[in-house]
Amino acid sequence: MATLERETSMMCGLHDDFTFGYFNPAWERSAIDNGAPDLLSSYGLGSSWWRCVPAVLAPFLSSAFESARRNAHGHWEHGLSCPSAELERQWRMRILWLPAGGYLLDYQLLAELPHDGADAVRDPIDYRPPGGMFVQCAHCRRMKRPRPPEAWDWVPSHVRSPPRNTTHALCETCFAFFYPGS
């Protein structure tokens, strides 16, 4: 356990029923550093990890846990993007199956760079369909523009403070690149 306590990767332990059983200090620091200290109480020890997962990713991740169990080395890994409003961040997620029971999830930050600013930022209201929900990509965090021309754009204000009526999907690019065969 002392090794996990010193690890700079964000790590959490899950019981077989996918409830949180452990957080390393890096996990706790990340919640605070990203302006979400309430995450530790809202999704604390004993709560279900699946509550943190956008529904659109559940089938993919369910398959990932099964792959980790079946893999001869007991793990599965996947590259992902999880930007903040200011920084583009690339991560590696590893699921390690623990033969004694449960899983260890390891989120390693691979790269962190300022956004290039190439995307034109439109009025955030342009992303809300009439009477509907804002749609944010669960992977890259871009917002779907429902009015023609339909597109997925970078809207930092929605990353910094997502509207309450936001749901998640996968944009076509993330679906094709990060979730092939899903």
PDB file of N, CA and C in Angstrom, residues 57-137:
ATOM      1  N   LEU A  57     -20.411   5.561 -22.243  1.00  0.00           N
ATOM      2  CA  LEU A  57     -19.155   4.818 -22.106  1.00  0.00           C
ATOM      3  C   LEU A  57     -19.314   3.499 -21.359  1.00  0.00           C
ATOM      4  N   ALA A  58     -20.454   3.272 -20.727  1.00  0.00           N
ATOM      5  CA  ALA A  58     -20.639   2.077 -19.891  1.00  0.00           C
ATOM      6  C   ALA A  58     -20.416   0.764 -20.644  1.00  0.00           C
ATOM      7  N   PRO A  59     -20.972   0.558 -21.838  1.00  0.00           N
ATOM      8  CA  PRO A  59     -20.724  -0.718 -22.527  1.00  0.00           C
ATOM      9  C   PRO A  59     -19.239  -0.944 -22.838  1.00  0.00           C
ATOM     10  N   PHE A  60     -18.564   0.116 -23.281  1.00  0.00           N
ATOM     11  CA  PHE A  60     -17.141   0.013 -23.598  1.00  0.00           C
ATOM     12  C   PHE A  60     -16.336  -0.354 -22.352  1.00  0.00           C
ATOM     13  N   LEU A  61     -16.607   0.322 -21.244  1.00  0.00           N
ATOM     14  CA  LEU A  61     -15.843   0.074 -20.025  1.00  0.00           C
ATOM     15  C   LEU A  61     -16.211  -1.253 -19.375  1.00  0.00           C
ATOM     16  N   SER A  62     -17.445  -1.666 -19.493  1.00  0.00           N
ATOM     17  CA  SER A  62     -17.834  -2.984 -18.993  1.00  0.00           C
ATOM     18  C   SER A  62     -17.028  -4.065 -19.708  1.00  0.00           C
ATOM     19  N   SER A  63     -16.890  -3.917 -21.009  1.00  0.00           N
ATOM     20  CA  SER A  63     -16.079  -4.841 -21.799  1.00  0.00           C
ATOM     21  C   SER A  63     -14.606  -4.767 -21.390  1.00  0.00           C
ATOM     22  N   ALA A  64     -14.135  -3.568 -21.040  1.00  0.00           N
ATOM     23  CA  ALA A  64     -12.743  -3.397 -20.614  1.00  0.00           C
ATOM     24  C   ALA A  64     -12.457  -4.164 -19.323  1.00  0.00           C
ATOM     25  N   PHE A  65     -13.372  -4.105 -18.368  1.00  0.00           N
ATOM     26  CA  PHE A  65     -13.178  -4.860 -17.123  1.00  0.00           C
ATOM     27  C   PHE A  65     -13.127  -6.357 -17.410  1.00  0.00           C
ATOM     28  N   GLU A  66     -13.992  -6.816 -18.286  1.00  0.00           N
ATOM     29  CA  GLU A  66     -13.996  -8.236 -18.659  1.00  0.00           C
ATOM     30  C   GLU A  66     -12.686  -8.609 -19.351  1.00  0.00           C
ATOM     31  N   SER A  67     -12.183  -7.731 -20.202  1.00  0.00           N
ATOM     32  CA  SER A  67     -10.904  -7.977 -20.879  1.00  0.00           C
ATOM     33  C   SER A  67      -9.759  -8.066 -19.879  1.00  0.00           C
ATOM     34  N   ALA A  68      -9.763  -7.197 -18.876  1.00  0.00           N
ATOM     35  CA  ALA A  68      -8.713  -7.245 -17.851  1.00  0.00           C
ATOM     36  C   ALA A  68      -8.740  -8.580 -17.114  1.00  0.00           C
ATOM     37  N   ARG A  69      -9.927  -9.083 -16.831  1.00  0.00           N
ATOM     38  CA  ARG A  69     -10.054 -10.382 -16.133  1.00  0.00           C
ATOM     39  C   ARG A  69      -9.547 -11.529 -16.997  1.00  0.00           C
ATOM     40  N   ARG A  70      -9.798 -11.452 -18.309  1.00  0.00           N
ATOM     41  CA  ARG A  70      -9.436 -12.551 -19.215  1.00  0.00           C
ATOM     42  C   ARG A  70      -7.998 -12.464 -19.713  1.00  0.00           C
ATOM     43  N   ASN A  71      -7.397 -11.284 -19.662  1.00  0.00           N
ATOM     44  CA  ASN A  71      -6.045 -11.077 -20.156  1.00  0.00           C
ATOM     45  C   ASN A  71      -5.060 -11.881 -19.311  1.00  0.00           C
ATOM     46  N   ALA A  72      -4.119 -12.545 -19.960  1.00  0.00           N
ATOM     47  CA  ALA A  72      -3.136 -13.367 -19.242  1.00  0.00           C
ATOM     48  C   ALA A  72      -2.324 -12.544 -18.246  1.00  0.00           C
ATOM     49  N   HIS A  73      -2.158 -11.262 -18.525  1.00  0.00           N
ATOM     50  CA  HIS A  73      -1.396 -10.394 -17.624  1.00  0.00           C
ATOM     51  C   HIS A  73      -2.290  -9.650 -16.637  1.00  0.00           C
ATOM     52  N   GLY A  74      -3.598  -9.821 -16.744  1.00  0.00           N
ATOM     53  CA  GLY A  74      -4.527  -9.227 -15.790  1.00  0.00           C
ATOM     54  C   GLY A  74      -4.709  -7.733 -15.901  1.00  0.00           C
ATOM     55  N   HIS A  75      -4.534  -7.185 -17.102  1.00  0.00           N
ATOM     56  CA  HIS A  75      -4.750  -5.742 -17.234  1.00  0.00           C
ATOM     57  C   HIS A  75      -5.303  -5.394 -18.614  1.00  0.00           C
ATOM     58  N   TRP A  76      -5.782  -4.170 -18.694  1.00  0.00           N
ATOM     59  CA  TRP A  76      -6.304  -3.578 -19.926  1.00  0.00           C
ATOM     60  C   TRP A  76      -5.902  -2.118 -19.876  1.00  0.00           C
ATOM     61  N   GLU A  77      -5.585  -1.515 -21.011  1.00  0.00           N
ATOM     62  CA  GLU A  77      -5.273  -0.083 -21.004  1.00  0.00           C
ATOM     63  C   GLU A  77      -5.816   0.610 -22.237  1.00  0.00           C
ATOM     64  N   HIS A  78      -5.973   1.927 -22.081  1.00  0.00           N
ATOM     65  CA  HIS A  78      -6.630   2.722 -23.119  1.00  0.00           C
ATOM     66  C   HIS A  78      -6.152   4.168 -23.011  1.00  0.00           C
ATOM     67  N   GLY A  79      -5.875   4.793 -24.149  1.00  0.00           N
ATOM     68  CA  GLY A  79      -5.529   6.207 -24.172  1.00  0.00           C
ATOM     69  C   GLY A  79      -6.787   7.049 -24.213  1.00  0.00           C
ATOM     70  N   LEU A  80      -6.768   8.173 -23.526  1.00  0.00           N
ATOM     71  CA  LEU A  80      -7.936   9.045 -23.537  1.00  0.00           C
ATOM     72  C   LEU A  80      -7.538  10.498 -23.378  1.00  0.00           C
ATOM     73  N   SER A  81      -8.452  11.345 -23.746  1.00  0.00           N
ATOM     74  CA  SER A  81      -8.289  12.783 -23.617  1.00  0.00           C
ATOM     75  C   SER A  81      -9.269  13.261 -22.554  1.00  0.00           C
ATOM     76  N   CYS A  82      -8.804  14.108 -21.656  1.00  0.00           N
ATOM     77  CA  CYS A  82      -9.699  14.695 -20.654  1.00  0.00           C
ATOM     78  C   CYS A  82      -9.226  16.122 -20.395  1.00  0.00           C
ATOM     79  N   PRO A  83      -9.588  17.037 -21.284  1.00  0.00           N
ATOM     80  CA  PRO A  83      -9.097  18.403 -21.161  1.00  0.00           C
ATOM     81  C   PRO A  83      -9.799  19.184 -20.056  1.00  0.00           C
ATOM     82  N   SER A  84      -9.064  20.162 -19.562  1.00  0.00           N
ATOM     83  CA  SER A  84      -9.687  21.163 -18.700  1.00  0.00           C
ATOM     84  C   SER A  84     -10.027  22.340 -19.609  1.00  0.00           C
ATOM     85  N   ALA A  85     -10.584  23.387 -19.062  1.00  0.00           N
ATOM     86  CA  ALA A  85     -10.913  24.556 -19.880  1.00  0.00           C
ATOM     87  C   ALA A  85      -9.652  25.203 -20.452  1.00  0.00           C
ATOM     88  N   GLU A  86      -8.540  25.089 -19.739  1.00  0.00           N
ATOM     89  CA  GLU A  86      -7.304  25.740 -20.159  1.00  0.00           C
ATOM     90  C   GLU A  86      -6.297  24.806 -20.810  1.00  0.00           C
ATOM     91  N   LEU A  87      -6.329  23.512 -20.461  1.00  0.00           N
ATOM     92  CA  LEU A  87      -5.277  22.590 -20.885  1.00  0.00           C
ATOM     93  C   LEU A  87      -5.815  21.380 -21.635  1.00  0.00           C
ATOM     94  N   GLU A  88      -5.107  20.988 -22.668  1.00  0.00           N
ATOM     95  CA  GLU A  88      -5.365  19.708 -23.338  1.00  0.00           C
ATOM     96  C   GLU A  88      -4.566  18.668 -22.553  1.00  0.00           C
ATOM     97  N   ARG A  89      -5.234  17.594 -22.123  1.00  0.00           N
ATOM     98  CA  ARG A  89      -4.560  16.575 -21.309  1.00  0.00           C
ATOM     99  C   ARG A  89      -4.807  15.196 -21.910  1.00  0.00           C
ATOM    100  N   GLN A  90      -3.718  14.465 -22.101  1.00  0.00           N
ATOM    101  CA  GLN A  90      -3.787  13.093 -22.594  1.00  0.00           C
ATOM    102  C   GLN A  90      -3.436  12.154 -21.446  1.00  0.00           C
ATOM    103  N   TRP A  91      -4.234  11.110 -21.314  1.00  0.00           N
ATOM    104  CA  TRP A  91      -4.097  10.167 -20.201  1.00  0.00           C
ATOM    105  C   TRP A  91      -4.015   8.734 -20.709  1.00  0.00           C
ATOM    106  N   ARG A  92      -3.475   7.868 -19.884  1.00  0.00           N
ATOM    107  CA  ARG A  92      -3.557   6.424 -20.091  1.00  0.00           C
ATOM    108  C   ARG A  92      -4.320   5.859 -18.897  1.00  0.00           C
ATOM    109  N   MET A  93      -5.387   5.145 -19.194  1.00  0.00           N
ATOM    110  CA  MET A  93      -6.169   4.472 -18.151  1.00  0.00           C
ATOM    111  C   MET A  93      -5.805   2.996 -18.184  1.00  0.00           C
ATOM    112  N   ARG A  94      -5.447   2.454 -17.039  1.00  0.00           N
ATOM    113  CA  ARG A  94      -5.187   1.016 -16.927  1.00  0.00           C
ATOM    114  C   ARG A  94      -6.142   0.426 -15.907  1.00  0.00           C
ATOM    115  N   ILE A  95      -6.690  -0.710 -16.255  1.00  0.00           N
ATOM    116  CA  ILE A  95      -7.507  -1.487 -15.325  1.00  0.00           C
ATOM    117  C   ILE A  95      -6.698  -2.726 -14.988  1.00  0.00           C
ATOM    118  N   LEU A  96      -6.370  -2.880 -13.726  1.00  0.00           N
ATOM    119  CA  LEU A  96      -5.608  -4.038 -13.264  1.00  0.00           C
ATOM    120  C   LEU A  96      -6.537  -4.934 -12.463  1.00  0.00           C
ATOM    121  N   TRP A  97      -6.686  -6.160 -12.915  1.00  0.00           N
ATOM    122  CA  TRP A  97      -7.524  -7.126 -12.203  1.00  0.00           C
ATOM    123  C   TRP A  97      -6.720  -7.700 -11.054  1.00  0.00           C
ATOM    124  N   LEU A  98      -7.311  -7.717  -9.886  1.00  0.00           N
ATOM    125  CA  LEU A  98      -6.656  -8.250  -8.690  1.00  0.00           C
ATOM    126  C   LEU A  98      -7.204  -9.645  -8.428  1.00  0.00           C
ATOM    127  N   PRO A  99      -6.394 -10.688  -8.584  1.00  0.00           N
ATOM    128  CA  PRO A  99      -6.887 -12.059  -8.415  1.00  0.00           C
ATOM    129  C   PRO A  99      -7.554 -12.313  -7.063  1.00  0.00           C
ATOM    130  N   ALA A 100      -7.159 -11.569  -6.034  1.00  0.00           N
ATOM    131  CA  ALA A 100      -7.787 -11.739  -4.713  1.00  0.00           C
ATOM    132  C   ALA A 100      -9.157 -11.079  -4.663  1.00  0.00           C
ATOM    133  N   GLY A 101      -9.495 -10.315  -5.710  1.00  0.00           N
ATOM    134  CA  GLY A 101     -10.798  -9.653  -5.770  1.00  0.00           C
ATOM    135  C   GLY A 101     -10.677  -8.175  -6.057  1.00  0.00           C
ATOM    136  N   GLY A 102     -11.465  -7.705  -6.982  1.00  0.00           N
ATOM    137  CA  GLY A 102     -11.529  -6.288  -7.292  1.00  0.00           C
ATOM    138  C   GLY A 102     -10.565  -5.859  -8.381  1.00  0.00           C
ATOM    139  N   TYR A 103     -10.424  -4.545  -8.492  1.00  0.00           N
ATOM    140  CA  TYR A 103      -9.615  -3.948  -9.547  1.00  0.00           C
ATOM    141  C   TYR A 103      -8.863  -2.747  -8.987  1.00  0.00           C
ATOM    142  N   LEU A 104      -7.732  -2.446  -9.607  1.00  0.00           N
ATOM    143  CA  LEU A 104      -7.024  -1.204  -9.351  1.00  0.00           C
ATOM    144  C   LEU A 104      -7.080  -0.408 -10.644  1.00  0.00           C
ATOM    145  N   LEU A 105      -7.566   0.823 -10.585  1.00  0.00           N
ATOM    146  CA  LEU A 105      -7.614   1.707 -11.747  1.00  0.00           C
ATOM    147  C   LEU A 105      -6.496   2.718 -11.617  1.00  0.00           C
ATOM    148  N   ASP A 106      -5.734   2.870 -12.686  1.00  0.00           N
ATOM    149  CA  ASP A 106      -4.562   3.737 -12.711  1.00  0.00           C
ATOM    150  C   ASP A 106      -4.739   4.722 -13.863  1.00  0.00           C
ATOM    151  N   TYR A 107      -4.804   6.011 -13.545  1.00  0.00           N
ATOM    152  CA  TYR A 107      -4.937   7.069 -14.545  1.00  0.00           C
ATOM    153  C   TYR A 107      -3.628   7.854 -14.554  1.00  0.00           C
ATOM    154  N   GLN A 108      -2.835   7.672 -15.616  1.00  0.00           N
ATOM    155  CA  GLN A 108      -1.534   8.318 -15.707  1.00  0.00           C
ATOM    156  C   GLN A 108      -1.594   9.472 -16.699  1.00  0.00           C
ATOM    157  N   LEU A 109      -1.214  10.662 -16.243  1.00  0.00           N
ATOM    158  CA  LEU A 109      -1.159  11.836 -17.118  1.00  0.00           C
ATOM    159  C   LEU A 109       0.065  11.708 -18.017  1.00  0.00           C
ATOM    160  N   LEU A 110      -0.157  11.710 -19.327  1.00  0.00           N
ATOM    161  CA  LEU A 110       0.936  11.567 -20.287  1.00  0.00           C
ATOM    162  C   LEU A 110       1.410  12.909 -20.826  1.00  0.00           C
ATOM    163  N   ALA A 111       0.481  13.828 -21.070  1.00  0.00           N
ATOM    164  CA  ALA A 111       0.834  15.128 -21.639  1.00  0.00           C
ATOM    165  C   ALA A 111      -0.194  16.162 -21.217  1.00  0.00           C
ATOM    166  N   GLU A 112       0.297  17.376 -21.012  1.00  0.00           N
ATOM    167  CA  GLU A 112      -0.568  18.484 -20.604  1.00  0.00           C
ATOM    168  C   GLU A 112      -0.032  19.746 -21.281  1.00  0.00           C
ATOM    169  N   LEU A 113      -0.821  20.290 -22.216  1.00  0.00           N
ATOM    170  CA  LEU A 113      -0.400  21.454 -22.989  1.00  0.00           C
ATOM    171  C   LEU A 113      -1.532  22.464 -23.072  1.00  0.00           C
ATOM    172  N   PRO A 114      -1.194  23.760 -23.197  1.00  0.00           N
ATOM    173  CA  PRO A 114      -2.262  24.748 -23.388  1.00  0.00           C
ATOM    174  C   PRO A 114      -3.005  24.465 -24.693  1.00  0.00           C
ATOM    175  N   HIS A 115      -4.303  24.740 -24.707  1.00  0.00           N
ATOM    176  CA  HIS A 115      -5.074  24.604 -25.942  1.00  0.00           C
ATOM    177  C   HIS A 115      -4.464  25.514 -26.995  1.00  0.00           C
ATOM    178  N   ASP A 116      -4.515  25.065 -28.247  1.00  0.00           N
ATOM    179  CA  ASP A 116      -3.907  25.852 -29.322  1.00  0.00           C
ATOM    180  C   ASP A 116      -4.751  27.046 -29.748  1.00  0.00           C
ATOM    181  N   GLY A 117      -5.979  27.111 -29.281  1.00  0.00           N
ATOM    182  CA  GLY A 117      -6.837  28.252 -29.598  1.00  0.00           C
ATOM    183  C   GLY A 117      -7.358  28.252 -31.017  1.00  0.00           C
ATOM    184  N   ALA A 118      -7.197  27.131 -31.717  1.00  0.00           N
ATOM    185  CA  ALA A 118      -7.619  27.068 -33.120  1.00  0.00           C
ATOM    186  C   ALA A 118      -9.131  27.111 -33.289  1.00  0.00           C
ATOM    187  N   ASP A 119      -9.867  26.677 -32.291  1.00  0.00           N
ATOM    188  CA  ASP A 119     -11.324  26.665 -32.399  1.00  0.00           C
ATOM    189  C   ASP A 119     -11.902  28.040 -32.102  1.00  0.00           C
ATOM    190  N   ALA A 120     -12.795  28.459 -32.959  1.00  0.00           N
ATOM    191  CA  ALA A 120     -13.513  29.704 -32.700  1.00  0.00           C
ATOM    192  C   ALA A 120     -14.538  29.432 -31.608  1.00  0.00           C
ATOM    193  N   VAL A 121     -14.549  30.254 -30.596  1.00  0.00           N
ATOM    194  CA  VAL A 121     -15.506  30.077 -29.509  1.00  0.00           C
ATOM    195  C   VAL A 121     -16.766  30.853 -29.856  1.00  0.00           C
ATOM    196  N   ARG A 122     -17.855  30.137 -29.967  1.00  0.00           N
ATOM    197  CA  ARG A 122     -19.140  30.739 -30.287  1.00  0.00           C
ATOM    198  C   ARG A 122     -19.877  31.040 -28.988  1.00  0.00           C
ATOM    199  N   ASP A 123     -21.025  31.652 -29.124  1.00  0.00           N
ATOM    200  CA  ASP A 123     -21.882  31.923 -27.977  1.00  0.00           C
ATOM    201  C   ASP A 123     -22.345  30.587 -27.395  1.00  0.00           C
ATOM    202  N   PRO A 124     -22.138  30.343 -26.089  1.00  0.00           N
ATOM    203  CA  PRO A 124     -22.532  29.063 -25.496  1.00  0.00           C
ATOM    204  C   PRO A 124     -23.991  28.683 -25.729  1.00  0.00           C
ATOM    205  N   ILE A 125     -24.870  29.651 -25.904  1.00  0.00           N
ATOM    206  CA  ILE A 125     -26.287  29.330 -26.124  1.00  0.00           C
ATOM    207  C   ILE A 125     -26.490  28.652 -27.485  1.00  0.00           C
ATOM    208  N   ASP A 126     -25.524  28.815 -28.404  1.00  0.00           N
ATOM    209  CA  ASP A 126     -25.614  28.158 -29.718  1.00  0.00           C
ATOM    210  C   ASP A 126     -25.624  26.636 -29.606  1.00  0.00           C
ATOM    211  N   TYR A 127     -25.295  26.116 -28.449  1.00  0.00           N
ATOM    212  CA  TYR A 127     -25.156  24.663 -28.280  1.00  0.00           C
ATOM    213  C   TYR A 127     -26.361  24.014 -27.627  1.00  0.00           C
ATOM    214  N   ARG A 128     -27.380  24.804 -27.337  1.00  0.00           N
ATOM    215  CA  ARG A 128     -28.579  24.232 -26.716  1.00  0.00           C
ATOM    216  C   ARG A 128     -29.688  24.116 -27.747  1.00  0.00           C
ATOM    217  N   PRO A 129     -30.136  22.883 -27.996  1.00  0.00           N
ATOM    218  CA  PRO A 129     -31.260  22.738 -28.918  1.00  0.00           C
ATOM    219  C   PRO A 129     -32.530  23.269 -28.268  1.00  0.00           C
ATOM    220  N   PRO A 130     -33.467  23.757 -29.058  1.00  0.00           N
ATOM    221  CA  PRO A 130     -34.716  24.277 -28.487  1.00  0.00           C
ATOM    222  C   PRO A 130     -35.388  23.231 -27.595  1.00  0.00           C
ATOM    223  N   GLY A 131     -35.610  23.593 -26.329  1.00  0.00           N
ATOM    224  CA  GLY A 131     -36.292  22.705 -25.385  1.00  0.00           C
ATOM    225  C   GLY A 131     -35.520  21.458 -25.020  1.00  0.00           C
ATOM    226  N   GLY A 132     -34.232  21.399 -25.337  1.00  0.00           N
ATOM    227  CA  GLY A 132     -33.485  20.164 -25.110  1.00  0.00           C
ATOM    228  C   GLY A 132     -32.301  20.307 -24.180  1.00  0.00           C
ATOM    229  N   MET A 133     -31.412  19.364 -24.321  1.00  0.00           N
ATOM    230  CA  MET A 133     -30.241  19.269 -23.468  1.00  0.00           C
ATOM    231  C   MET A 133     -28.993  19.681 -24.249  1.00  0.00           C
ATOM    232  N   PHE A 134     -28.040  20.256 -23.523  1.00  0.00           N
ATOM    233  CA  PHE A 134     -26.715  20.446 -24.094  1.00  0.00           C
ATOM    234  C   PHE A 134     -26.104  19.056 -24.231  1.00  0.00           C
ATOM    235  N   VAL A 135     -25.324  18.827 -25.281  1.00  0.00           N
ATOM    236  CA  VAL A 135     -24.673  17.528 -25.480  1.00  0.00           C
ATOM    237  C   VAL A 135     -23.166  17.751 -25.526  1.00  0.00           C
ATOM    238  N   GLN A 136     -22.465  17.096 -24.591  1.00  0.00           N
ATOM    239  CA  GLN A 136     -21.014  17.210 -24.507  1.00  0.00           C
ATOM    240  C   GLN A 136     -20.396  15.848 -24.799  1.00  0.00           C
ATOM    241  N   CYS A 137     -19.308  15.827 -25.572  1.00  0.00           N
ATOM    242  CA  CYS A 137     -18.611  14.569 -25.826  1.00  0.00           C
ATOM    243  C   CYS A 137     -17.994  14.094 -24.513  1.00  0.00           C
TER     244      CYS A 137
END
